[in-house]
PDB file of C-alpha atoms and ligand atoms in Angstrom:
ATOM      1  CA  MET C1464      19.491  13.658 205.049  1.00 82.00           C
ATOM      2  CA  LYS C1465      19.022   9.912 205.593  1.00 90.00           C
ATOM      3  CA  VAL C1466      15.628   8.437 205.261  1.00 93.00           C
ATOM      4  CA  GLU C1467      14.176   5.495 207.200  1.00 94.00           C
ATOM      5  CA  ILE C1468      10.856   4.127 206.023  1.00 94.00           C
ATOM      6  CA  ARG C1469       8.427   2.331 208.234  1.00 93.00           C
ATOM      7  CA  ARG C1470       5.421   0.768 206.638  1.00 92.00           C
ATOM      8  CA  SER C1471       2.469  -0.035 208.785  1.00 89.00           C
ATOM      9  CA  LYS C1472      -0.573  -2.079 208.129  1.00 87.00           C
ATOM     10  CA  ARG C1473      -2.557  -0.007 210.607  1.00 85.00           C
ATOM     11  CA  ARG C1474      -1.813   3.192 208.662  1.00 81.00           C
ATOM     12  CA  LYS C1475      -4.511   3.616 206.054  1.00 77.00           C
ATOM     13  CA  LYS C1476      -3.875   6.582 203.859  1.00 80.00           C
ATOM     14  CA  THR C1477      -1.568   9.330 204.997  1.00 89.00           C
ATOM     15  CA  VAL C1478       2.252   9.377 205.075  1.00 93.00           C
ATOM     16  CA  SER C1479       3.894  11.325 207.887  1.00 93.00           C
ATOM     17  CA  ALA C1480       7.488  12.176 208.617  1.00 94.00           C
ATOM     18  CA  LYS C1481       9.555  13.374 211.498  1.00 92.00           C
ATOM     19  CA  LEU C1482      13.132  14.609 211.559  1.00 89.00           C
ATOM     20  CA  TYR C1483      15.408  13.205 214.289  1.00 89.00           C
ATOM     21  CA  GLY C1484      18.754  14.986 213.916  1.00 84.00           C
ATOM     22  CA  ASP C1485      19.698  14.343 210.288  1.00 85.00           C
ATOM     23  CA  VAL C1486      17.512  11.242 209.836  1.00 92.00           C
ATOM     24  CA  MET C1487      14.020  11.544 208.464  1.00 94.00           C
ATOM     25  CA  HIS C1488      11.652   8.876 209.703  1.00 95.00           C
ATOM     26  CA  VAL C1489       8.802   8.193 207.316  1.00 95.00           C
ATOM     27  CA  PHE C1490       5.673   6.398 208.319  1.00 95.00           C
ATOM     28  CA  ALA C1491       3.705   5.012 205.438  1.00 95.00           C
ATOM     29  CA  PRO C1492       0.769   2.715 204.754  1.00 94.00           C
ATOM     30  CA  HIS C1493       2.174  -0.695 203.793  1.00 90.00           C
ATOM     31  CA  ASN C1494       0.391  -0.787 200.458  1.00 90.00           C
ATOM     32  CA  ILE C1495       1.386   2.636 199.102  1.00 92.00           C
ATOM     33  CA  PRO C1496       2.907   2.421 195.616  1.00 93.00           C
ATOM     34  CA  GLU C1497       6.632   2.948 195.551  1.00 93.00           C
ATOM     35  CA  LYS C1498       6.359   5.748 193.075  1.00 95.00           C
ATOM     36  CA  GLU C1499       3.882   7.678 195.176  1.00 94.00           C
ATOM     37  CA  LEU C1500       5.958   7.238 198.308  1.00 94.00           C
ATOM     38  CA  LYS C1501       9.002   8.564 196.548  1.00 95.00           C
ATOM     39  CA  LYS C1502       7.163  11.673 195.535  1.00 95.00           C
ATOM     40  CA  VAL C1503       5.861  12.254 199.096  1.00 95.00           C
ATOM     41  CA  ILE C1504       9.359  11.742 200.541  1.00 95.00           C
ATOM     42  CA  LYS C1505      10.785  14.253 198.082  1.00 95.00           C
ATOM     43  CA  ASN C1506       8.300  16.885 199.279  1.00 95.00           C
ATOM     44  CA  PHE C1507       9.058  16.190 202.878  1.00 95.00           C
ATOM     45  CA  LYS C1508      12.722  16.571 202.198  1.00 94.00           C
ATOM     46  CA  LYS C1509      12.121  19.938 200.626  1.00 92.00           C
ATOM     47  CA  ARG C1510      10.006  21.080 203.551  1.00 91.00           C
ATOM     48  CA  PHE C1511      12.513  19.994 206.188  1.00 92.00           C
ATOM     49  CA  ALA C1512      15.340  21.572 204.247  1.00 89.00           C
ATOM     50  CA  ARG C1513      13.376  24.891 204.169  1.00 89.00           C
ATOM     51  CA  GLN C1514      12.692  24.644 207.890  1.00 89.00           C
ATOM     52  CA  ASN C1515      16.376  24.070 208.558  1.00 88.00           C
ATOM     53  CA  ILE C1516      17.359  27.097 206.556  1.00 90.00           C
ATOM     54  CA  LYS C1517      14.839  29.211 208.399  1.00 91.00           C
ATOM     55  CA  LYS C1518      15.944  28.013 211.857  1.00 91.00           C
ATOM     56  CA  LYS C1519      19.618  28.513 211.107  1.00 91.00           C
ATOM     57  CA  LEU C1520      19.098  31.943 209.582  1.00 91.00           C
ATOM     58  CA  ASN C1521      17.074  33.226 212.539  1.00 92.00           C
ATOM     59  CA  GLU C1522      19.731  31.944 214.902  1.00 91.00           C
ATOM     60  CA  GLU C1523      22.559  33.609 212.899  1.00 90.00           C
ATOM     61  CA  GLN C1524      20.885  36.914 212.344  1.00 89.00           C
ATOM     62  CA  ASN C1525      18.611  38.125 215.168  1.00 91.00           C
ATOM     63  CA  LEU C1526      16.147  40.401 213.499  1.00 96.00           C
ATOM     64  CA  ASN C1527      14.784  41.544 216.862  1.00 96.00           C
ATOM     65  CA  GLU C1528      18.071  43.386 217.465  1.00 96.00           C
ATOM     66  CA  VAL C1529      17.876  45.016 214.018  1.00 97.00           C
ATOM     67  CA  PHE C1530      14.280  45.919 214.696  1.00 98.00           C
ATOM     68  CA  ASN C1531      15.115  47.573 218.014  1.00 98.00           C
ATOM     69  CA  LYS C1532      17.931  49.593 216.443  1.00 98.00           C
ATOM     70  CA  LEU C1533      15.729  50.812 213.558  1.00 98.00           C
ATOM     71  CA  ASN C1534      12.868  51.511 215.898  1.00 98.00           C
ATOM     72  CA  LYS C1535      14.970  53.789 217.950  1.00 98.00           C
ATOM     73  CA  ILE C1536      16.439  55.681 214.974  1.00 98.00           C
ATOM     74  CA  TYR C1537      13.387  56.044 212.725  1.00 98.00           C
ATOM     75  CA  PHE C1538      10.355  55.676 214.958  1.00 97.00           C
ATOM     76  CA  ASP C1539      11.380  57.070 218.357  1.00 97.00           C
ATOM     77  CA  GLY C1540      10.983  53.520 219.685  1.00 97.00           C
ATOM     78  CA  LYS C1541       7.224  53.691 219.194  1.00 96.00           C
ATOM     79  CA  ILE C1542       6.613  50.630 217.071  1.00 97.00           C
ATOM     80  CA  LYS C1543       5.415  47.580 219.009  1.00 97.00           C
ATOM     81  CA  ILE C1544       5.363  44.218 217.367  1.00 97.00           C
ATOM     82  CA  LYS C1545       4.877  40.611 218.468  1.00 97.00           C
ATOM     83  CA  SER C1546       7.468  39.032 216.192  1.00 97.00           C
ATOM     84  CA  ILE C1547       9.841  39.602 213.360  1.00 97.00           C
ATOM     85  CA  GLU C1548      11.556  36.710 211.624  1.00 96.00           C
ATOM     86  CA  TYR C1549      12.994  35.357 208.427  1.00 95.00           C
ATOM     87  CA  VAL C1550      10.761  33.008 206.398  1.00 94.00           C
ATOM     88  CA  THR C1551      11.589  30.763 203.563  1.00 90.00           C
ATOM     89  CA  ASN C1552       8.284  30.609 201.783  1.00 83.00           C
ATOM     90  CA  GLN C1553       8.229  34.117 200.352  1.00 80.00           C
ATOM     91  CA  GLN C1554       9.991  33.972 196.978  1.00 73.00           C
ATOM     92  CA  LYS C1555       8.600  37.088 195.319  1.00 77.00           C
ATOM     93  CA  ARG C1556       7.873  39.241 198.316  1.00 86.00           C
ATOM     94  CA  CYS C1557      10.655  40.916 200.264  1.00 91.00           C
ATOM     95  CA  GLY C1558       8.665  41.019 203.370  1.00 94.00           C
ATOM     96  CA  SER C1559       5.182  41.223 204.794  1.00 94.00           C
ATOM     97  CA  CYS C1560       3.415  42.813 207.632  1.00 95.00           C
ATOM     98  CA  ASN C1561       0.368  41.668 209.440  1.00 96.00           C
ATOM     99  CA  TYR C1562      -0.643  44.931 211.067  1.00 94.00           C
ATOM    100  CA  ARG C1563      -3.468  43.363 213.083  1.00 96.00           C
ATOM    101  CA  LYS C1564      -1.375  40.608 214.567  1.00 97.00           C
ATOM    102  CA  LYS C1565       1.690  42.877 214.629  1.00 97.00           C
ATOM    103  CA  THR C1566       3.984  40.376 212.998  1.00 97.00           C
ATOM    104  CA  ILE C1567       6.637  40.986 210.357  1.00 97.00           C
ATOM    105  CA  ARG C1568       8.126  38.417 208.086  1.00 96.00           C
ATOM    106  CA  ILE C1569      11.174  38.917 206.017  1.00 95.00           C
ATOM    107  CA  SER C1570      12.203  36.777 202.999  1.00 94.00           C
ATOM    108  CA  HIS C1571      15.308  34.737 203.554  1.00 92.00           C
ATOM    109  CA  SER C1572      16.653  36.038 200.271  1.00 91.00           C
ATOM    110  CA  LEU C1573      17.225  39.405 201.980  1.00 93.00           C
ATOM    111  CA  ALA C1574      19.728  37.768 204.282  1.00 92.00           C
ATOM    112  CA  HIS C1575      22.064  37.566 201.329  1.00 89.00           C
ATOM    113  CA  MET C1576      21.594  41.163 200.165  1.00 94.00           C
ATOM    114  CA  PRO C1577      23.418  44.223 201.478  1.00 96.00           C
ATOM    115  CA  GLU C1578      22.421  45.258 205.038  1.00 96.00           C
ATOM    116  CA  TRP C1579      21.145  48.601 203.938  1.00 97.00           C
ATOM    117  CA  VAL C1580      18.677  46.954 201.579  1.00 96.00           C
ATOM    118  CA  ARG C1581      17.471  44.591 204.264  1.00 96.00           C
ATOM    119  CA  ASP C1582      17.058  47.539 206.638  1.00 97.00           C
ATOM    120  CA  TYR C1583      14.906  49.280 204.045  1.00 97.00           C
ATOM    121  CA  VAL C1584      12.581  46.297 203.817  1.00 96.00           C
ATOM    122  CA  ILE C1585      12.326  46.142 207.607  1.00 97.00           C
ATOM    123  CA  ILE C1586      11.585  49.868 207.868  1.00 98.00           C
ATOM    124  CA  HIS C1587       9.018  49.484 205.055  1.00 96.00           C
ATOM    125  CA  GLU C1588       7.174  46.673 206.920  1.00 96.00           C
ATOM    126  CA  MET C1589       7.487  48.536 210.230  1.00 98.00           C
ATOM    127  CA  ALA C1590       5.837  51.598 208.644  1.00 97.00           C
ATOM    128  CA  HIS C1591       2.840  49.463 207.753  1.00 96.00           C
ATOM    129  CA  ILE C1592       2.150  49.011 211.417  1.00 97.00           C
ATOM    130  CA  LEU C1593       1.360  52.744 211.398  1.00 96.00           C
ATOM    131  CA  GLU C1594       0.050  52.983 207.833  1.00 95.00           C
ATOM    132  CA  PRO C1595      -1.386  49.759 206.416  1.00 94.00           C
ATOM    133  CA  ASN C1596      -1.285  51.110 202.867  1.00 93.00           C
ATOM    134  CA  HIS C1597       1.071  52.685 200.312  1.00 93.00           C
ATOM    135  CA  SER C1598      -0.234  56.202 200.744  1.00 94.00           C
ATOM    136  CA  LYS C1599       1.804  59.380 200.699  1.00 96.00           C
ATOM    137  CA  ALA C1600       1.815  59.355 204.461  1.00 97.00           C
ATOM    138  CA  PHE C1601       3.240  55.872 204.381  1.00 96.00           C
ATOM    139  CA  TRP C1602       6.082  56.896 202.041  1.00 96.00           C
ATOM    140  CA  ASN C1603       6.857  59.971 204.098  1.00 97.00           C
ATOM    141  CA  ILE C1604       7.593  57.640 206.967  1.00 97.00           C
ATOM    142  CA  VAL C1605       9.697  55.238 204.883  1.00 97.00           C
ATOM    143  CA  TYR C1606      11.713  58.111 203.372  1.00 97.00           C
ATOM    144  CA  ARG C1607      13.038  59.059 206.751  1.00 97.00           C
ATOM    145  CA  TYR C1608      15.513  56.361 205.804  1.00 98.00           C
ATOM    146  CA  ASN C1609      17.771  58.162 203.353  1.00 96.00           C
ATOM    147  CA  LEU C1610      18.756  55.005 201.440  1.00 97.00           C
ATOM    148  CA  ALA C1611      15.110  54.112 200.775  1.00 96.00           C
ATOM    149  CA  GLU C1612      15.157  55.262 197.146  1.00 95.00           C
ATOM    150  CA  ARG C1613      18.410  53.427 196.426  1.00 96.00           C
ATOM    151  CA  ALA C1614      17.144  50.315 198.055  1.00 96.00           C
ATOM    152  CA  ARG C1615      13.955  50.360 196.032  1.00 94.00           C
ATOM    153  CA  GLY C1616      16.010  50.649 192.901  1.00 94.00           C
ATOM    154  CA  PHE C1617      18.108  47.738 193.979  1.00 95.00           C
ATOM    155  CA  LEU C1618      15.044  45.581 194.601  1.00 93.00           C
ATOM    156  CA  ILE C1619      13.364  46.620 191.337  1.00 90.00           C
ATOM    157  CA  ALA C1620      16.490  45.396 189.542  1.00 91.00           C
ATOM    158  CA  LYS C1621      16.022  42.018 191.316  1.00 87.00           C
ATOM    159  CA  GLY C1622      12.344  41.973 190.382  1.00 84.00           C
ATOM    160  CA  MET C1623      11.377  42.104 194.085  1.00 83.00           C
ATOM    161  CA  GLU C1624       9.968  45.547 194.618  1.00 74.00           C
ATOM    162  CA  ASP C1625       6.394  46.091 193.561  1.00 65.00           C
ATOM    163  CA  ASN C1626       3.878  48.718 194.226  1.00 60.00           C
ATOM    164  CA  GLN C1627       1.006  46.277 194.889  1.00 66.00           C
ATOM    165  CA  GLU C1628      -0.243  46.072 198.434  1.00 70.00           C
ATOM    166  CA  SER C1629       0.581  42.340 198.575  1.00 81.00           C
ATOM    167  CA  ASP C1630       2.853  42.776 201.507  1.00 88.00           C
ATOM    168  CA  ILE C1631       0.042  43.971 203.818  1.00 88.00           C
ATOM    169  CA  GLU C1632      -2.001  41.316 205.546  1.00 88.00           C
TER     170      GLU C1632
HETATM  171 ZN1  LIG G1970       4.320  47.797 201.555  1.00 88.71          ZN
END
């Protein structure tokens, strides 16, 4: 990623950045200390890199198709959601479900795990649309998927499966 810096006298405090293709344009106040600017640019680079990963991943693997397939098999096609996508800002959580907004987010790290593990996480989050908790009723739904127990073991070994309710928003 190339960086082009434009300093402006009119700009007072904040630094902003935009990505044009592979070139990052940085707009900075003219009197910002070099060291501070470097730090800000580093953070922008990270953020843009994460956004790129997210965009590419969602283009490569369309989770809506996976969702539709799982919905048919395990939920009689009854789950309705607004969106499902990979995100790059969930390091510890495999996925999350906002059952009010009906959105599901899946950690990008799942994209590099076996499909049956990824499917488990999607089914888990889908089940939260019906049961926004980890009750017995919830697990009864999840265990319609016969690889659920194995997938949980797989994720525990990776330090990514927990029994907190941190995936429900
Ligand atoms: Zn959960």
